[in-house]
Short mmCIF file of C-alpha atoms in Angstrom, two decimals:
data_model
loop_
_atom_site.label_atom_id
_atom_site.label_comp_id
_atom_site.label_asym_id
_atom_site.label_seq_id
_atom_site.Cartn_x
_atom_site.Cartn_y
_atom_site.Cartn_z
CA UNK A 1 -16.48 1.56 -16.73
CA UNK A 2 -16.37 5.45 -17.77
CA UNK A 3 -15.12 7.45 -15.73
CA UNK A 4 -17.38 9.24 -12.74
CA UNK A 5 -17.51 12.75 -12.11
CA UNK A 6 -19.32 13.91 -8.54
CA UNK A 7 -18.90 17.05 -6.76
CA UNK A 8 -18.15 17.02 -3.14
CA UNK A 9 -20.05 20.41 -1.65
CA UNK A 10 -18.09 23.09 -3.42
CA UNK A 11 -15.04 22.68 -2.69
CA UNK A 12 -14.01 18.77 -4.32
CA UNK A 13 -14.56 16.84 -7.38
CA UNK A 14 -14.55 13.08 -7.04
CA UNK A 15 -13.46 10.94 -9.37
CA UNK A 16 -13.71 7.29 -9.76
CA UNK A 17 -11.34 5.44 -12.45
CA UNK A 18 -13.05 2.21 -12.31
CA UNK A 19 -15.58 -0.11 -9.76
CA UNK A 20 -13.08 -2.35 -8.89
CA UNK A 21 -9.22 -2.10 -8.06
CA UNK A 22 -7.06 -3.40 -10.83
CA UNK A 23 -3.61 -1.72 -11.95
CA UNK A 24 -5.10 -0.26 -15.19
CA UNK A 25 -7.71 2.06 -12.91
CA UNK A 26 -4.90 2.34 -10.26
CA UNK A 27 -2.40 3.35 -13.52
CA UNK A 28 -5.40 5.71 -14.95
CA UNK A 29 -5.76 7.58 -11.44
CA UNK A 30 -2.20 8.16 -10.77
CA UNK A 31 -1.84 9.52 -14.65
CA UNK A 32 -4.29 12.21 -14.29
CA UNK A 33 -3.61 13.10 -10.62
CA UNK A 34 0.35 13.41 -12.10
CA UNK A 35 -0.89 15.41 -14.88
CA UNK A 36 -3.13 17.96 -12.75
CA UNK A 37 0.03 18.39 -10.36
CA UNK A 38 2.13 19.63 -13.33
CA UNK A 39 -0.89 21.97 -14.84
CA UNK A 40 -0.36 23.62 -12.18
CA UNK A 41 -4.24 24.96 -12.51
CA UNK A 42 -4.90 27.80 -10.28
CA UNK A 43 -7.46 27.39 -7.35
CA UNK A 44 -5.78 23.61 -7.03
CA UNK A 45 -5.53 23.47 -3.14
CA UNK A 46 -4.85 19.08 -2.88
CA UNK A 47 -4.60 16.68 -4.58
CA UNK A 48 -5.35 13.04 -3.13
CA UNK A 49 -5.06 10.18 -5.29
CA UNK A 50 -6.38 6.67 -4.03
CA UNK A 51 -6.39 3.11 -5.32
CA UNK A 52 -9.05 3.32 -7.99
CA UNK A 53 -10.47 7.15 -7.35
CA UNK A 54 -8.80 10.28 -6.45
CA UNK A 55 -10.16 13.62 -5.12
CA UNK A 56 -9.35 17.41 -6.20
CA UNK A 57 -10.20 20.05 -3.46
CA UNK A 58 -10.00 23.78 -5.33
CA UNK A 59 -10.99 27.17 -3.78
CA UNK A 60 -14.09 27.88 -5.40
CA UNK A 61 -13.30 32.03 -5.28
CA UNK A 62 -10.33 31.01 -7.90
CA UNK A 63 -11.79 27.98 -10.05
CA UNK A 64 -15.63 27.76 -10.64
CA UNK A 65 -16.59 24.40 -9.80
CA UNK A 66 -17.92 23.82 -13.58
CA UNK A 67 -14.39 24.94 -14.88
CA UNK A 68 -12.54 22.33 -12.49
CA UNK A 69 -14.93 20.00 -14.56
CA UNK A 70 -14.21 21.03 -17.27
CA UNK A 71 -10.49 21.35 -16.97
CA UNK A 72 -10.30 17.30 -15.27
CA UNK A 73 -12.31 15.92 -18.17
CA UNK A 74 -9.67 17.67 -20.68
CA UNK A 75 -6.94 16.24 -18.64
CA UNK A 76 -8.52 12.70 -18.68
CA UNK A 77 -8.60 13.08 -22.63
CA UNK A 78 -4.82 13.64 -22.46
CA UNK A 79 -3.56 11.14 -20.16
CA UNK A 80 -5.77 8.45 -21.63
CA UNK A 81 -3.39 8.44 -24.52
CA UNK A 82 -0.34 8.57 -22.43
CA UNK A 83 2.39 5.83 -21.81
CA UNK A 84 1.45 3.61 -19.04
CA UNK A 85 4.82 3.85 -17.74
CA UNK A 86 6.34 5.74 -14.46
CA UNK A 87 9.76 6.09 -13.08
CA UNK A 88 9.53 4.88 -9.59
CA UNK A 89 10.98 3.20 -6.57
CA UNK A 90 11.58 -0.72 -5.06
CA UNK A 91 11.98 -0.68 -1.23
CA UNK A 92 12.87 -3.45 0.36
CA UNK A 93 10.67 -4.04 3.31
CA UNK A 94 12.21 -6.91 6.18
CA UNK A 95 9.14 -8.91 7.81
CA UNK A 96 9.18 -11.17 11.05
CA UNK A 97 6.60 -13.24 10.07
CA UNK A 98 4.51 -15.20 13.17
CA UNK A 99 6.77 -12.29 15.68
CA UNK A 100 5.40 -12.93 19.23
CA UNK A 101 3.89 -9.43 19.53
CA UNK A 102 1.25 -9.67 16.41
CA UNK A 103 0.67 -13.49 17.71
CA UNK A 104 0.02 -12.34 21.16
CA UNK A 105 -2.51 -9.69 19.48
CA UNK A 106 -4.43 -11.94 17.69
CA UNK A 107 -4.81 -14.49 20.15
CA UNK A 108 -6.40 -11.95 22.68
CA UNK A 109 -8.84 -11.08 19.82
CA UNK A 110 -9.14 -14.74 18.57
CA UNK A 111 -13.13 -14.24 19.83
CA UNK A 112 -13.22 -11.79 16.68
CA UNK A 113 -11.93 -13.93 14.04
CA UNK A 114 -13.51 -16.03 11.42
CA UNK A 115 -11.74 -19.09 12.61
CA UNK A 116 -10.98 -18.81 16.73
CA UNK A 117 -8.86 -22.56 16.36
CA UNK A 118 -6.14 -20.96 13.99
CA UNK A 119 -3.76 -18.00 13.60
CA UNK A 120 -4.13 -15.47 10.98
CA UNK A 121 -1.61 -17.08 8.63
CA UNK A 122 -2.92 -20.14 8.95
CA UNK A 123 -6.44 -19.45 7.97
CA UNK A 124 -5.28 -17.15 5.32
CA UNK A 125 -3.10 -19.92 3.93
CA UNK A 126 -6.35 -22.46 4.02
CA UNK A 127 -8.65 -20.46 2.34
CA UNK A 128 -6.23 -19.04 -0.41
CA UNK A 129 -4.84 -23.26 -0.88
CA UNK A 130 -1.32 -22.87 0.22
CA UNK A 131 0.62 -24.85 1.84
CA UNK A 132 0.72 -24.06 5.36
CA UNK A 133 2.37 -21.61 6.40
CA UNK A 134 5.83 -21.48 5.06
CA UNK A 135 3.56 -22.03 1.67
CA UNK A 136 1.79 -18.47 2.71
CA UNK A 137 5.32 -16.53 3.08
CA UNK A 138 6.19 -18.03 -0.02
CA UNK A 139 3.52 -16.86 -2.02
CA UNK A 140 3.31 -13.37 0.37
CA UNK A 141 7.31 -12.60 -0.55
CA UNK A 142 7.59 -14.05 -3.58
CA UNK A 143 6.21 -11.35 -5.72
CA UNK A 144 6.33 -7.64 -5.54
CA UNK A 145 3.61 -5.02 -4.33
CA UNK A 146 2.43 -1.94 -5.51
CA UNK A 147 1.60 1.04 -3.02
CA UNK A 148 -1.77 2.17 -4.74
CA UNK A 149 -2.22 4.72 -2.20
CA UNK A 150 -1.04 6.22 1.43
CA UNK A 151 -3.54 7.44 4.00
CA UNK A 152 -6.13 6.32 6.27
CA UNK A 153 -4.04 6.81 9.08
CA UNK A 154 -0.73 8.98 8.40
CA UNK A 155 2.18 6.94 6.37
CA UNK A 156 -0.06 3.72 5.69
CA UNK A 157 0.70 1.99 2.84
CA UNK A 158 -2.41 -0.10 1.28
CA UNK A 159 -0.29 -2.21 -1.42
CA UNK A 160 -1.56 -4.67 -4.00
CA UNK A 161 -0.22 -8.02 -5.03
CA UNK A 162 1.43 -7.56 -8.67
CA UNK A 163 0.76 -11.11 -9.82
CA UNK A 164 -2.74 -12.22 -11.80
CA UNK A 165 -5.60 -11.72 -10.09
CA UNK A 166 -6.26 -15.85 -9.76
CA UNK A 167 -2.98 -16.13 -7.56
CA UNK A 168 -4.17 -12.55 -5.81
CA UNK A 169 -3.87 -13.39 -1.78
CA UNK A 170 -7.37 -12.74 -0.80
CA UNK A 171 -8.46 -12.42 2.98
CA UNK A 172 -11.07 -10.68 4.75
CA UNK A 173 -11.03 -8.59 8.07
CA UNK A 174 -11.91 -9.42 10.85
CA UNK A 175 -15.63 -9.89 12.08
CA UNK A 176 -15.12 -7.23 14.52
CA UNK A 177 -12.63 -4.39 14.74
CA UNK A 178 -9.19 -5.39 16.99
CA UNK A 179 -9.20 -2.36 19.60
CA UNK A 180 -4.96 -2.78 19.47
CA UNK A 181 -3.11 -3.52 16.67
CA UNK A 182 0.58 -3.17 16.86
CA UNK A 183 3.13 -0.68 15.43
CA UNK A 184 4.20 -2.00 12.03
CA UNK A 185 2.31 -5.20 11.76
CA UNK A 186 1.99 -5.91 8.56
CA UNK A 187 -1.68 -6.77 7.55
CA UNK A 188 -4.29 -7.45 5.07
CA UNK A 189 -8.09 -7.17 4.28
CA UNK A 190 -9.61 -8.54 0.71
CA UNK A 191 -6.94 -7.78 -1.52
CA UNK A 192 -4.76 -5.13 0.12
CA UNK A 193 -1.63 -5.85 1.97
CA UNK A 194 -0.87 -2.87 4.42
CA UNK A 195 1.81 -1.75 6.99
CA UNK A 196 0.23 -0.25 10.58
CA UNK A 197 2.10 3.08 10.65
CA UNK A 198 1.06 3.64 14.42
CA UNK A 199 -0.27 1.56 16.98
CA UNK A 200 -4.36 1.10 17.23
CA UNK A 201 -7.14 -0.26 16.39
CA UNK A 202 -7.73 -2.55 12.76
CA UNK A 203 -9.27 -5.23 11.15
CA UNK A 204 -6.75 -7.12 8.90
CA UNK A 205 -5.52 -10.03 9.19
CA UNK A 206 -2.02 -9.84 10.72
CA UNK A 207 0.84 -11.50 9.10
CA UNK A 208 4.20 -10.41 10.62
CA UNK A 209 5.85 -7.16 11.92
CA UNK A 210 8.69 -5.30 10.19
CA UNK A 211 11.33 -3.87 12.10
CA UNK A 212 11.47 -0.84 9.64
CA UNK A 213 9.71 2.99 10.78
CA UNK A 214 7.43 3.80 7.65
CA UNK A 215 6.03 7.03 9.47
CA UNK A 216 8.76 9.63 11.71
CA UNK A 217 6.04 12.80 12.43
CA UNK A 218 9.28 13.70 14.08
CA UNK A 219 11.84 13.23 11.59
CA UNK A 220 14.42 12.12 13.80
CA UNK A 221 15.00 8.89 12.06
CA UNK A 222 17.70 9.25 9.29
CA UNK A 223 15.99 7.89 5.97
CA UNK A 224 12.69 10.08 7.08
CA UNK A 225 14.34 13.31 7.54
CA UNK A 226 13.60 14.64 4.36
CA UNK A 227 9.84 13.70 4.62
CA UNK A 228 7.86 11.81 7.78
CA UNK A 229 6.34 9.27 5.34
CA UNK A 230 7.84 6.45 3.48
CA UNK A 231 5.98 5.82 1.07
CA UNK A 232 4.13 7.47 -1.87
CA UNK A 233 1.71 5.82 -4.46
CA UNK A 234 3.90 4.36 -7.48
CA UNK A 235 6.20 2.72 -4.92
CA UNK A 236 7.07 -1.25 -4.84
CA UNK A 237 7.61 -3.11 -1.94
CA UNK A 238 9.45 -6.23 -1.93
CA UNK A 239 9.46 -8.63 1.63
CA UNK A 240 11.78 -9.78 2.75
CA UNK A 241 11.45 -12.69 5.31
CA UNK A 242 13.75 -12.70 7.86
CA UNK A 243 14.01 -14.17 12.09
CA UNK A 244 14.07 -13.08 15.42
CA UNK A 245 18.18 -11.98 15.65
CA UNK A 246 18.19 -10.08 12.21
CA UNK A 247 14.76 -8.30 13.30
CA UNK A 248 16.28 -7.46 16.98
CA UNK A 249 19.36 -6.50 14.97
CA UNK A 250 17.56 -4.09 12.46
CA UNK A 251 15.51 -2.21 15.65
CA UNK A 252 19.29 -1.42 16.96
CA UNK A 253 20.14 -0.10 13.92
CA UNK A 254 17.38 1.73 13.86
CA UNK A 255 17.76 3.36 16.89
CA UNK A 256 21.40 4.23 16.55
CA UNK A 257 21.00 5.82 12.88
CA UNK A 258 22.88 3.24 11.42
CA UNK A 259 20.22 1.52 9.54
CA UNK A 260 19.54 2.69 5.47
CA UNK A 261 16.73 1.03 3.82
CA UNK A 262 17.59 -0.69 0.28
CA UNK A 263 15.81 1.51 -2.14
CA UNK A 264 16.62 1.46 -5.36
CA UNK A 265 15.05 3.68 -8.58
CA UNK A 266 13.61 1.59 -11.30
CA UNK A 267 11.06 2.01 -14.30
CA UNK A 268 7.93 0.99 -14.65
CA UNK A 269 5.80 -0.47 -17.72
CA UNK A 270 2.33 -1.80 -17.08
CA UNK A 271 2.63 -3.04 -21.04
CA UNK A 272 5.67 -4.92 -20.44
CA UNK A 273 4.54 -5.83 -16.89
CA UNK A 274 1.28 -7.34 -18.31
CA UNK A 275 3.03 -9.46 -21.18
CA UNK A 276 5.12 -11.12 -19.13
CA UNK A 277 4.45 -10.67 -14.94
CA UNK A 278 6.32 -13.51 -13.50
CA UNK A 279 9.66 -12.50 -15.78
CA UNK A 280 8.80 -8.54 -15.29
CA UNK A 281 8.74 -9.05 -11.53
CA UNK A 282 11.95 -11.11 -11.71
CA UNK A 283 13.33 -8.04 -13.13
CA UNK A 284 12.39 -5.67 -10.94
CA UNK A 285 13.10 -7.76 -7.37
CA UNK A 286 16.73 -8.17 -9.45
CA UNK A 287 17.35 -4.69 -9.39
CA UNK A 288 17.86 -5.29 -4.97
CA UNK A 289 20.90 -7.41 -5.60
#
């Protein structure tokens, strides 16, 4: 697909990399997005880059909204001959999977579900031909995850699955909306994983719950003192499975500033990631050891 250009009133350009997600358009939007950050082009007021889009806002009274054209399309030209390779981040994300709170959640809701006899996990393992569940956290934790973009609600992560698109866990939401959905439960809906920042309402499918703060608005936790979010787009997330003591464990920690998350700085090539995914990934998850 070629790239589309619409203007958003006068003040944004949108711009859609692609129809569908895939890591090429995801790879395309962060490029240019990176590349109109370090133009630096006056009138620039944000800068929001999503899975397969992103959107500019500028102050018309600097940048005419034909010049922000303009200037974006000459960018594209640029980046589209770039390296497809970042530096970024692994994090190593803990997950209770089947924790008593999401479980109690869903089974109030179980009226808005596709299939009211089973849990999420277990449908979600049916219909994507695993085996059962332990066959689901298998194939969930077995691979890494990129974070394609943050937002929706402050600090939310939507990640995608970096394995080929056949062995992509697919699931859809809900029928309904969930009015409650609990603090870091991690989810999913079609082909995005996701961690619930905050407590509310959702439609993914929940999974698990991570005993890990993504999202501080008061910075008073110590690994989100510099910033209140986690998580930026670029990042990959690696879960980690793990039961009821280590998660009750990890909350203490929390809460007494002893815990640090294992983060470690690694590069990125989609060339060399596309070659070769299974012993790219293996790579990558290595560099957590």
């Amino acid at each position: 697909m070629k790239t589309r250009y619409s203007f958003g009133g006068d003040e944004h350009i949108f711009v859609e990399c692609d129809e569908e997600m895939s890591l090429e358009a995801f790879f395309k939007s962060l490029s240019i997005t990176t590349a109109v950050k370090e133009a630096q082009i006056k009138g620039v007021t944000e800068i929001c880059p999503a899975n397969a889009s992103f959107q500019i806002k500028f102050n018309p009274d600097v940048i005419s909204p034909d010049d922000m054209l303009r200037e974006l399309k000459s960018i594209e030209a640029s980046a589209a001959s770039g390296e497809s390779s970042i530096k970024t981040r692994i994090i190593e994300i803990p997950v209770y999977y089947n924790d008593p709170w999401t479980h109690e959640t869903l089974m109030r809701f179980r009226e808005r579900h596709q299939d009211p006899s089973s849990t999420d996990i277990e449908y979600t393992a049916r219909i994507n031909n695993l085996d059962g569940v332990d066959g689901f956290i298998k194939a969930h934790s077995g691979a890494p995850w990129f974070v394609s973009m943050v937002g929706f609600v402050a600090g939310l992560p939507f990640l995608y699955q970096m394995v080929d698109r056949s062995r992509q866990i697919q699931s859809p939401k809900y029928l309904r909306p969930r009015t409650d959905t609990p603090r870091l439960t991690v989810g999913h809906g079609g082909c995005f994983g996701c961690i619930y920042s905050v407590r509310g309402a959702g439609g993914y499918q929940m999974f698990g719950i991570t005993p890990m703060p993504i999202y501080d608005p008061n910075q008073t936790i110590k690994y989100l003192r510099d910033f209140m979010c986690l998580f930026k787009p670029g990042d990959i997330v690696k879960w980690k499975p793990i039961g009821r003591d280590e998660y009750d464990a990890t909350v203490a920690d929390v809460d007494q500033g002893k815990f640090a998350p294992t983060i470690r700085e690694v590069p990125f090539s989609l060339t060399e990631f596309q070659a070769d995914m299974d012993g790219y990934n293996t790579k990558l998850m290595g560099a957590l050891k």
